mmCIF file of C-alpha atoms in Angstrom:
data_model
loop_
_atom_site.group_PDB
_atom_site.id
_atom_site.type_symbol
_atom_site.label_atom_id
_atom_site.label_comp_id
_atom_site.label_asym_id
_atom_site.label_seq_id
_atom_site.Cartn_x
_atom_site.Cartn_y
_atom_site.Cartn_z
ATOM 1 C CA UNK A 306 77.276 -34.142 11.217
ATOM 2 C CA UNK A 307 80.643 -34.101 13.087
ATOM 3 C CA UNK A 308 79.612 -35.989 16.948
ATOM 4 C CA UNK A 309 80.727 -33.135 19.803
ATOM 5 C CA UNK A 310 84.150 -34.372 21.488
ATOM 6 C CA UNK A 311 85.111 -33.384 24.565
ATOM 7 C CA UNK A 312 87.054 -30.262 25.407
ATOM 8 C CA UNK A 313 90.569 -30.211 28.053
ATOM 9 C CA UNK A 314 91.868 -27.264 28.992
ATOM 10 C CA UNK A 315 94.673 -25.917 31.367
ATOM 11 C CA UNK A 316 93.112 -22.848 33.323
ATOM 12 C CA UNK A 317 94.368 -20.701 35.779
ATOM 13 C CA UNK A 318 92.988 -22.684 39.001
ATOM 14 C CA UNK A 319 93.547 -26.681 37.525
ATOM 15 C CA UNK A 320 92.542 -28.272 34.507
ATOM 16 C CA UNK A 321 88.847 -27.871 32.920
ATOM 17 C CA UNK A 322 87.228 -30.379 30.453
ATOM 18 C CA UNK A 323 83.700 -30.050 28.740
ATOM 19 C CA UNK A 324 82.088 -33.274 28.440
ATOM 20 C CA UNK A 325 79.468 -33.441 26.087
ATOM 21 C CA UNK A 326 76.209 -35.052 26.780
ATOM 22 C CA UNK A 327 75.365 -38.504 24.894
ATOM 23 C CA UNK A 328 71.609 -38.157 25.812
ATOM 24 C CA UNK A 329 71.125 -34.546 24.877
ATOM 25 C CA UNK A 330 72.333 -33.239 21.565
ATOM 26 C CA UNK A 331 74.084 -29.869 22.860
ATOM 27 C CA UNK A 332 74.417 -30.540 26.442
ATOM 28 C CA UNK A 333 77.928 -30.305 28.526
ATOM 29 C CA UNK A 334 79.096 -31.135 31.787
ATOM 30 C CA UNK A 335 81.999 -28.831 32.970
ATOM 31 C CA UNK A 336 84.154 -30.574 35.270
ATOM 32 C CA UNK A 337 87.218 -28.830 36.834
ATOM 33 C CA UNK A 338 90.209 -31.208 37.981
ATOM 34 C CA UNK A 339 87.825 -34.139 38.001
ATOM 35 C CA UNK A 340 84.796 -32.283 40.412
ATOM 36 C CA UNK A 341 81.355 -31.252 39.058
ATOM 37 C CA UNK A 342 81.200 -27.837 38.227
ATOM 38 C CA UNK A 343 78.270 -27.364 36.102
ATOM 39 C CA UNK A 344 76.264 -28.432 33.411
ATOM 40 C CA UNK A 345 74.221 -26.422 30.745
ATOM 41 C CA UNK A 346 72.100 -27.083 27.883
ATOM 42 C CA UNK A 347 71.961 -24.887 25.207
ATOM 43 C CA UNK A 348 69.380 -25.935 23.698
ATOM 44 C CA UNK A 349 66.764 -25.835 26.897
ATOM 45 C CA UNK A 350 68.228 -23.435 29.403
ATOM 46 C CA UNK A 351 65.389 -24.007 31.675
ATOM 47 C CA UNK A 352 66.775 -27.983 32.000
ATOM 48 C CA UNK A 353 69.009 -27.982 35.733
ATOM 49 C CA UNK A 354 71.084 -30.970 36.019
ATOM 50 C CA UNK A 355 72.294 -30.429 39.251
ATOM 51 C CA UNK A 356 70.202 -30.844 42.165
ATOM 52 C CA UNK A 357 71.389 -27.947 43.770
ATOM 53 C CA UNK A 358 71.324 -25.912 40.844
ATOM 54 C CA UNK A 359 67.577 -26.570 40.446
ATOM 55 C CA UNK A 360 67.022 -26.163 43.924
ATOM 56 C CA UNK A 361 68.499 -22.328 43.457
ATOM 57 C CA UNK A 362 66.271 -22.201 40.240
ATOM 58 C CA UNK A 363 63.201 -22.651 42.668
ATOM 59 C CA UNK A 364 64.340 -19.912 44.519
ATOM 60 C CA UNK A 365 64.328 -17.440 41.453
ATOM 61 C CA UNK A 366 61.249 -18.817 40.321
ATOM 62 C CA UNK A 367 59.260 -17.820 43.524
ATOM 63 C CA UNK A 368 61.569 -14.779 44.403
ATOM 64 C CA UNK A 369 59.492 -12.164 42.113
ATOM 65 C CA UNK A 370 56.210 -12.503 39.676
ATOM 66 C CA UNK A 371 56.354 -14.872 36.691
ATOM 67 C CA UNK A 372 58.578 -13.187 34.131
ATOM 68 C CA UNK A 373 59.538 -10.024 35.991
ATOM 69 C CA UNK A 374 63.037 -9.374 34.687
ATOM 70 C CA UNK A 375 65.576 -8.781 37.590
ATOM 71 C CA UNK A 376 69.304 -7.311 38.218
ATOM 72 C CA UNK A 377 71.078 -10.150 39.307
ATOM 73 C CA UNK A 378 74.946 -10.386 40.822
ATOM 74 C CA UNK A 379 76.380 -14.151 39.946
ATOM 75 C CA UNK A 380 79.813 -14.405 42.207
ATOM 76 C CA UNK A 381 80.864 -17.910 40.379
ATOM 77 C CA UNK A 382 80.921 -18.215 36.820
ATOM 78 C CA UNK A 383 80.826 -21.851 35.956
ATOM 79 C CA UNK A 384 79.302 -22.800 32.279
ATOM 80 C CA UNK A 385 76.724 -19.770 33.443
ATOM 81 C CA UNK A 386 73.622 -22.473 34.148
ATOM 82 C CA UNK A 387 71.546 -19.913 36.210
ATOM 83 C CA UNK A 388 72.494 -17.257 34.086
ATOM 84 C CA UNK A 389 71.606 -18.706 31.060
ATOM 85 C CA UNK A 390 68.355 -20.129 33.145
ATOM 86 C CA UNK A 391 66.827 -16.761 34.167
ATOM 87 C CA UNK A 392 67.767 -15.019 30.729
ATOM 88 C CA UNK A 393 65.103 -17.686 29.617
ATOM 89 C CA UNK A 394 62.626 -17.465 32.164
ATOM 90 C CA UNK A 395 62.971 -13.627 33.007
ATOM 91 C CA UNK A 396 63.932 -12.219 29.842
ATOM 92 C CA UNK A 397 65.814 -8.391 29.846
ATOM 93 C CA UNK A 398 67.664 -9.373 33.174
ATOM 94 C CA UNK A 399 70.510 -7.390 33.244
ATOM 95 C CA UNK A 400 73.309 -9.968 34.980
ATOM 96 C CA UNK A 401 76.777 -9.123 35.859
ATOM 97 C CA UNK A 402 78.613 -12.877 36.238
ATOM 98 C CA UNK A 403 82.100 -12.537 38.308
ATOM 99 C CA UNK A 404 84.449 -15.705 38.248
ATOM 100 C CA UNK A 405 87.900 -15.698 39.238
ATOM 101 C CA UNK A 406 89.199 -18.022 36.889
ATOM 102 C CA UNK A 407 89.559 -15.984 33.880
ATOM 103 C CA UNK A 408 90.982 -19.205 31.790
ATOM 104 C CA UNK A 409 87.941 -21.326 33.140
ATOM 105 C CA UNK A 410 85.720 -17.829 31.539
ATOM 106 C CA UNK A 411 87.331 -17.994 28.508
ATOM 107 C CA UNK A 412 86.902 -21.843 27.536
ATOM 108 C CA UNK A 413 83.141 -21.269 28.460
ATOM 109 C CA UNK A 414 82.794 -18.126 26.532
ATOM 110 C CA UNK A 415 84.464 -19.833 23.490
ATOM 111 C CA UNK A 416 82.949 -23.308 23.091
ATOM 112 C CA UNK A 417 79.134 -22.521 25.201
ATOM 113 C CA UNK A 418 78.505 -18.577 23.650
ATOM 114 C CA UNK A 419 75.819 -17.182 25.046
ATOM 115 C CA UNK A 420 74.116 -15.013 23.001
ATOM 116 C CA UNK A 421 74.606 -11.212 22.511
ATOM 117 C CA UNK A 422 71.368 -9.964 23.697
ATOM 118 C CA UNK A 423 71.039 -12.256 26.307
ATOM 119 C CA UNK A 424 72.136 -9.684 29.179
ATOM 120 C CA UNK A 425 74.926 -11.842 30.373
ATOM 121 C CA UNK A 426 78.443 -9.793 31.160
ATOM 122 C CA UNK A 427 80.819 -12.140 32.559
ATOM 123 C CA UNK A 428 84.364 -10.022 34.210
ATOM 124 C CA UNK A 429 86.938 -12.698 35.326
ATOM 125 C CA UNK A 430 87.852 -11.104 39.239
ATOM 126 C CA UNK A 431 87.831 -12.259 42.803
ATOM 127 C CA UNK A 432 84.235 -12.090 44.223
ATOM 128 C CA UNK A 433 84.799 -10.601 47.470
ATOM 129 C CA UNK A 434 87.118 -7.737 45.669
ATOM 130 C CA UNK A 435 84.177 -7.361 43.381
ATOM 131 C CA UNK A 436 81.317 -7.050 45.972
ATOM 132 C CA UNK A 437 83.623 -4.824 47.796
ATOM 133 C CA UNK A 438 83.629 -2.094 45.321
ATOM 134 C CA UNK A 439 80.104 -2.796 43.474
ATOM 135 C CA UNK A 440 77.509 0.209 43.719
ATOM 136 C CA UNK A 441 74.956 -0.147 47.068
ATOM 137 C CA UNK A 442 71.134 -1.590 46.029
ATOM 138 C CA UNK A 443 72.301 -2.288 42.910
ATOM 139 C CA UNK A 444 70.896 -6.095 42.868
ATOM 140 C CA UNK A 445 67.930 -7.750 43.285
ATOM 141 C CA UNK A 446 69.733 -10.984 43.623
ATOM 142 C CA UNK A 447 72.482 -11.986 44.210
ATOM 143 C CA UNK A 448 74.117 -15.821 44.072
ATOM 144 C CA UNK A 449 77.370 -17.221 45.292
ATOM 145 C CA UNK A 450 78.771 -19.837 44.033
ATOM 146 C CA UNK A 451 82.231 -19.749 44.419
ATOM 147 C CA UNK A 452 84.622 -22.862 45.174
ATOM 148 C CA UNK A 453 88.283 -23.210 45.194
ATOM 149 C CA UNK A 454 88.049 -26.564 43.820
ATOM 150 C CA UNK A 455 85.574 -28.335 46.172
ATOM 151 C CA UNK A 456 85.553 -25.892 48.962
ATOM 152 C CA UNK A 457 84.174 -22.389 49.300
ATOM 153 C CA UNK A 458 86.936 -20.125 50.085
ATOM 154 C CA UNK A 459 87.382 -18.290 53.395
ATOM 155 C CA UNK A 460 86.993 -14.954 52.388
ATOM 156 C CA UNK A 461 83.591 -15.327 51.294
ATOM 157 C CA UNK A 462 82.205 -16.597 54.901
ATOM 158 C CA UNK A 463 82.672 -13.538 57.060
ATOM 159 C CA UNK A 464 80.250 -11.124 58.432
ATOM 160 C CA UNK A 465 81.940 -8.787 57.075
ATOM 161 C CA UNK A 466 81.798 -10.804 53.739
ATOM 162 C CA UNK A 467 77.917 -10.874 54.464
ATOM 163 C CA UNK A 468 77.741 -7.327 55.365
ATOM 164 C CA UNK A 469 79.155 -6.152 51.589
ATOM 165 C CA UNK A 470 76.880 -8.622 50.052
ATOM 166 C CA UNK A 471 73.881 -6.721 51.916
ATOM 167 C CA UNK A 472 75.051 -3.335 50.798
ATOM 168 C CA UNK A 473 75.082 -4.548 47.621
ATOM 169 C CA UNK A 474 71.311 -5.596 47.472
ATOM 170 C CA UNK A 475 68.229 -3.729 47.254
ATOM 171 C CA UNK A 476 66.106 -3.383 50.074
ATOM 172 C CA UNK A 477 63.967 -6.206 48.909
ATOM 173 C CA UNK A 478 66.943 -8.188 47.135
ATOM 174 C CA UNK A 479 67.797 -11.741 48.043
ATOM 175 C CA UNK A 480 71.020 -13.518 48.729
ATOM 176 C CA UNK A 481 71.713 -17.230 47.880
ATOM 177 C CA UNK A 482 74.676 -19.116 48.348
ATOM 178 C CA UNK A 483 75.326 -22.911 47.430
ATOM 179 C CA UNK A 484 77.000 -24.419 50.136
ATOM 180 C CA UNK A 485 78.273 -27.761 51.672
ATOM 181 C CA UNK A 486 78.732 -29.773 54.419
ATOM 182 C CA UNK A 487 78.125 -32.788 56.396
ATOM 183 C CA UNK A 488 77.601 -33.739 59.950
ATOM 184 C CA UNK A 489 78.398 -32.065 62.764
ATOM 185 C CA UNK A 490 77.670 -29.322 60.631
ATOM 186 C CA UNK A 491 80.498 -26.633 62.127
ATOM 187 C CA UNK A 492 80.639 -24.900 58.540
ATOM 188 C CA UNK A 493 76.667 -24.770 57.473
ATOM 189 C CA UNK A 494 75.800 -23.727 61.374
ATOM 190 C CA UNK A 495 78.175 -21.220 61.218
ATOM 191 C CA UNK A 496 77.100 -19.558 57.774
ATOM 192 C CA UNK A 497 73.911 -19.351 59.188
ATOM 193 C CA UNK A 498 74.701 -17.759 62.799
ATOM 194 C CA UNK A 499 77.393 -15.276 60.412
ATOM 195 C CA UNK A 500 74.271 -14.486 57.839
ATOM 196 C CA UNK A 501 71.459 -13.901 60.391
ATOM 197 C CA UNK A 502 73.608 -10.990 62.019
ATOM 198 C CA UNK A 503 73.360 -9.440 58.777
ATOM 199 C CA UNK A 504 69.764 -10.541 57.413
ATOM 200 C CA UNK A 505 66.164 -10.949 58.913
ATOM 201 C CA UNK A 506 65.206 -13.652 56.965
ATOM 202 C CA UNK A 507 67.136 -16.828 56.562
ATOM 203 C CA UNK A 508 66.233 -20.386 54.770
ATOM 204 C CA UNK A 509 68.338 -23.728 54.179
ATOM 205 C CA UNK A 510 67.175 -26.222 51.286
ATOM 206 C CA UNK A 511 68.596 -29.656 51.247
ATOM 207 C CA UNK A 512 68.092 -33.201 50.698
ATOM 208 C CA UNK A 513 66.733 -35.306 53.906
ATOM 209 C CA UNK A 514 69.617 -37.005 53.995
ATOM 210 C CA UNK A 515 71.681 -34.350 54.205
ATOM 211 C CA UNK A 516 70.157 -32.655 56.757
ATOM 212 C CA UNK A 517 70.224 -36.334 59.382
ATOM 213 C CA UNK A 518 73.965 -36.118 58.374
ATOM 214 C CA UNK A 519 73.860 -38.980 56.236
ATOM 215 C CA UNK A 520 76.149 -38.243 53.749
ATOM 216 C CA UNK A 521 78.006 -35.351 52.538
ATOM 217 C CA UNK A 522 76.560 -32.594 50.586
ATOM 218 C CA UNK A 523 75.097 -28.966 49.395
ATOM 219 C CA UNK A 524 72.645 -26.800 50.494
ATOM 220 C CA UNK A 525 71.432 -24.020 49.663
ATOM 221 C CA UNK A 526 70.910 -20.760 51.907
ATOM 222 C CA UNK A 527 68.550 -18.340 51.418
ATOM 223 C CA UNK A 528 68.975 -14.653 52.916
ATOM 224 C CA UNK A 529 66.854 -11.507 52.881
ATOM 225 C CA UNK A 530 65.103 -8.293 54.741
ATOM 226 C CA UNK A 531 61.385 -9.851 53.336
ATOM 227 C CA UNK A 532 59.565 -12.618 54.256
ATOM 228 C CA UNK A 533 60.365 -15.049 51.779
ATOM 229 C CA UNK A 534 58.024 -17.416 50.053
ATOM 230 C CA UNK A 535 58.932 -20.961 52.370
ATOM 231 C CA UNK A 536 54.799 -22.497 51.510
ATOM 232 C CA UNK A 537 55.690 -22.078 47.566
ATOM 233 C CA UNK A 538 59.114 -22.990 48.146
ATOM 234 C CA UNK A 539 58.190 -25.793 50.217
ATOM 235 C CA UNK A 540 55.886 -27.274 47.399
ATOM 236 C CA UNK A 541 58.434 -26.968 44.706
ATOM 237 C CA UNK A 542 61.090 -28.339 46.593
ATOM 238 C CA UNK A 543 59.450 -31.292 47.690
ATOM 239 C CA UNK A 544 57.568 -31.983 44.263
ATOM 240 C CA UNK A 545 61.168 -32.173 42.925
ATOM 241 C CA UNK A 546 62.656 -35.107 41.183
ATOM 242 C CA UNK A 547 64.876 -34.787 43.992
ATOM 243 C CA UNK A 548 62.819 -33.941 46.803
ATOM 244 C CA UNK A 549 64.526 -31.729 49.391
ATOM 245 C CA UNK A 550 63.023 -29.667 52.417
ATOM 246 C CA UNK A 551 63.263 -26.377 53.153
ATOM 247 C CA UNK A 552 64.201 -25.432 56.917
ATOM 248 C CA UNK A 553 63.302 -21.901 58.632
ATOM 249 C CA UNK A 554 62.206 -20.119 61.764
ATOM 250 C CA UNK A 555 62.111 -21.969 65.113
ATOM 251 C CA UNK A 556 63.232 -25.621 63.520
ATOM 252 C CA UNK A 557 66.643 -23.382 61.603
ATOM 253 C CA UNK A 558 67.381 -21.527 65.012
ATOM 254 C CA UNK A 559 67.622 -25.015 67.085
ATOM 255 C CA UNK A 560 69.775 -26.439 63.849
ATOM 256 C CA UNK A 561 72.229 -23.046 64.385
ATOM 257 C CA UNK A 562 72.330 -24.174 68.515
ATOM 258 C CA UNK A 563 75.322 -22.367 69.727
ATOM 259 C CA UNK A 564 77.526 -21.389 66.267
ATOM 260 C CA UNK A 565 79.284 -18.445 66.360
ATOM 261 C CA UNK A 566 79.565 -15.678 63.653
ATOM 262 C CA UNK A 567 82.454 -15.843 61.309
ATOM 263 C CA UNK A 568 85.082 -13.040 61.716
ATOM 264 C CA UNK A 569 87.519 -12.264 58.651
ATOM 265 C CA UNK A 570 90.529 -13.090 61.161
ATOM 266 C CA UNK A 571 88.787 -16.634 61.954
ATOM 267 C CA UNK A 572 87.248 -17.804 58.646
ATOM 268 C CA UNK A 573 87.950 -20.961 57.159
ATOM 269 C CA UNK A 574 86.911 -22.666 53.938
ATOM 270 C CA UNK A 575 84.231 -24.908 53.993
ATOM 271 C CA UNK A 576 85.489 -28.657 54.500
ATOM 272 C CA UNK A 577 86.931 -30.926 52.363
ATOM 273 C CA UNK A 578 84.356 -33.431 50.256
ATOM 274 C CA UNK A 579 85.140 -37.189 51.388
ATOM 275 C CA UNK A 580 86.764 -38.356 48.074
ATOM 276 C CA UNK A 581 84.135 -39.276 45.554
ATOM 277 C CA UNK A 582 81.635 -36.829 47.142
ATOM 278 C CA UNK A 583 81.075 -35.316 43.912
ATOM 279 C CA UNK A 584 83.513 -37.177 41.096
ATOM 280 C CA UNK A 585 82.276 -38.321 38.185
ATOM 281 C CA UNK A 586 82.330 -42.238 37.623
#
């Protein structure tokens, strides 16, 4: 049997290669001019590579009952990871999967197919357009994540960004959002003040040494109307292979100090990874 080679492509926003995995027979790492993007494989959906991705699969997992199938809004496309993910673990999903880079979509569609009745739509536009003109409490979750190369764009860190995002969700939906950042913190404190205008409920999940501004990195914010889940969250996330903690209430209102909403007029993209922040070696 022919050994999987990798795949380079030119797409619309830089140039995307699939690297297959030498350790797992039909895994693939998605980079896109050199950065992470995702990793997937098909033949155990439920595996997450990437610590942040399994830190958003926590969230889905405690979100809703075991198995409950969901309506789920992916702004990012990716090698569709999470979608592929919570087809597995919450079968007859229905998932709408919006990614900008319609070239990046295509390669993905082509050489990691998902399969017909797995729910998955994927419709190559610009998330905030998309959100914009999506039917209200049509979701039950919703994810972003959406970067313009290593940074998350501008347009999708406004209130008014946030504010569409909450139309779009049931009254009981959830928003998540992969983020990142590193000390002082002026981007992640002021997603936070700019969601909790919008949402009652607000989480951050990251690794320790993330959080004492160590090093550069992601986290992941949770947002929602309900109470969320932090004990069962808390447990998962610190059982992980890659333990992270999960920050809320009084101890996420003293990390959000004095940051100021995010107005369209004022937004800027989330800052620039120190090089070899995420590269691969």
């Amino acid at each position: 049997m022919d050994e999987p080679i990798p795949v380079t492509r030119a797409v619309d926003h830089g140039t995307a290669k699939l690297m297959p995995d030498v350790d797992r027979k039909r895994a693939w790492l998605l980079t896109v001019d050199g950065a992470p993007q995702s990793y997937v494989d098909l033949d155990a959906p439920t595996h997450l590579e990437f610590e942040y991705a399994r830190r958003l699969g926590h969230v889905l997992d405690t979100l809703a009952e075991p198995g409950r199938a969901l309506d789920v809004l992916h702004l990012g496309g990716g090698a569709l990871t999470l979608p592929r993910y919570l087809a597995a673990t919450r079968p007859g999903s229905r998932q709408d999967v919006v990614e900008a880079d319609s070239g990046l979509l295509d390669l993905v569609v082509e050489h990691l197919p998902v399969p017909d009745d797995a729910g998955i739509t994927v419709h190559g536009a610009d998330a905030r357009a998309w959100i914009e003109s999506a039917p209200a409490d049509s979701a039950d979750v919703l994810i972003a994540d959406v970067f313009g190369g290593s940074r998350v764009p501008a347009h999708l860190t406004s209130v008014a960004y946030a504010r569409e995002a909450e139309r779009v969700l049931r009254a009981d939906g959830v928003y998540l959002a992969n983020l990142a950042d590193a000390t002082p913190f002026a981007f992640l404190r002021s997603q936070l003040a700019t969601f909790s205008t919008v949402f009652d409920e607000l989480a951050l999940i990251a690794e320790p040494g993330v959080l004492r501004g160590r090093r550069f990195g992601n986290a992941v914010l949770v947002a929602s109307h309900r109470p969320l889940d932090t004990p069962a969250l808390t447990r998962r996330t610190a059982a992980d292979a890659f333990p992270a903690r999960v920050e809320y209430g009084d101890t996420l209102r003293v990390f959000v100090g004095g940051a100021r909403p995010v107005r369209d007029e004022d937004a800027v993209p989330s800052p620039e990874p120190p090089d070899g922040a995420f590269s691969i070696g």
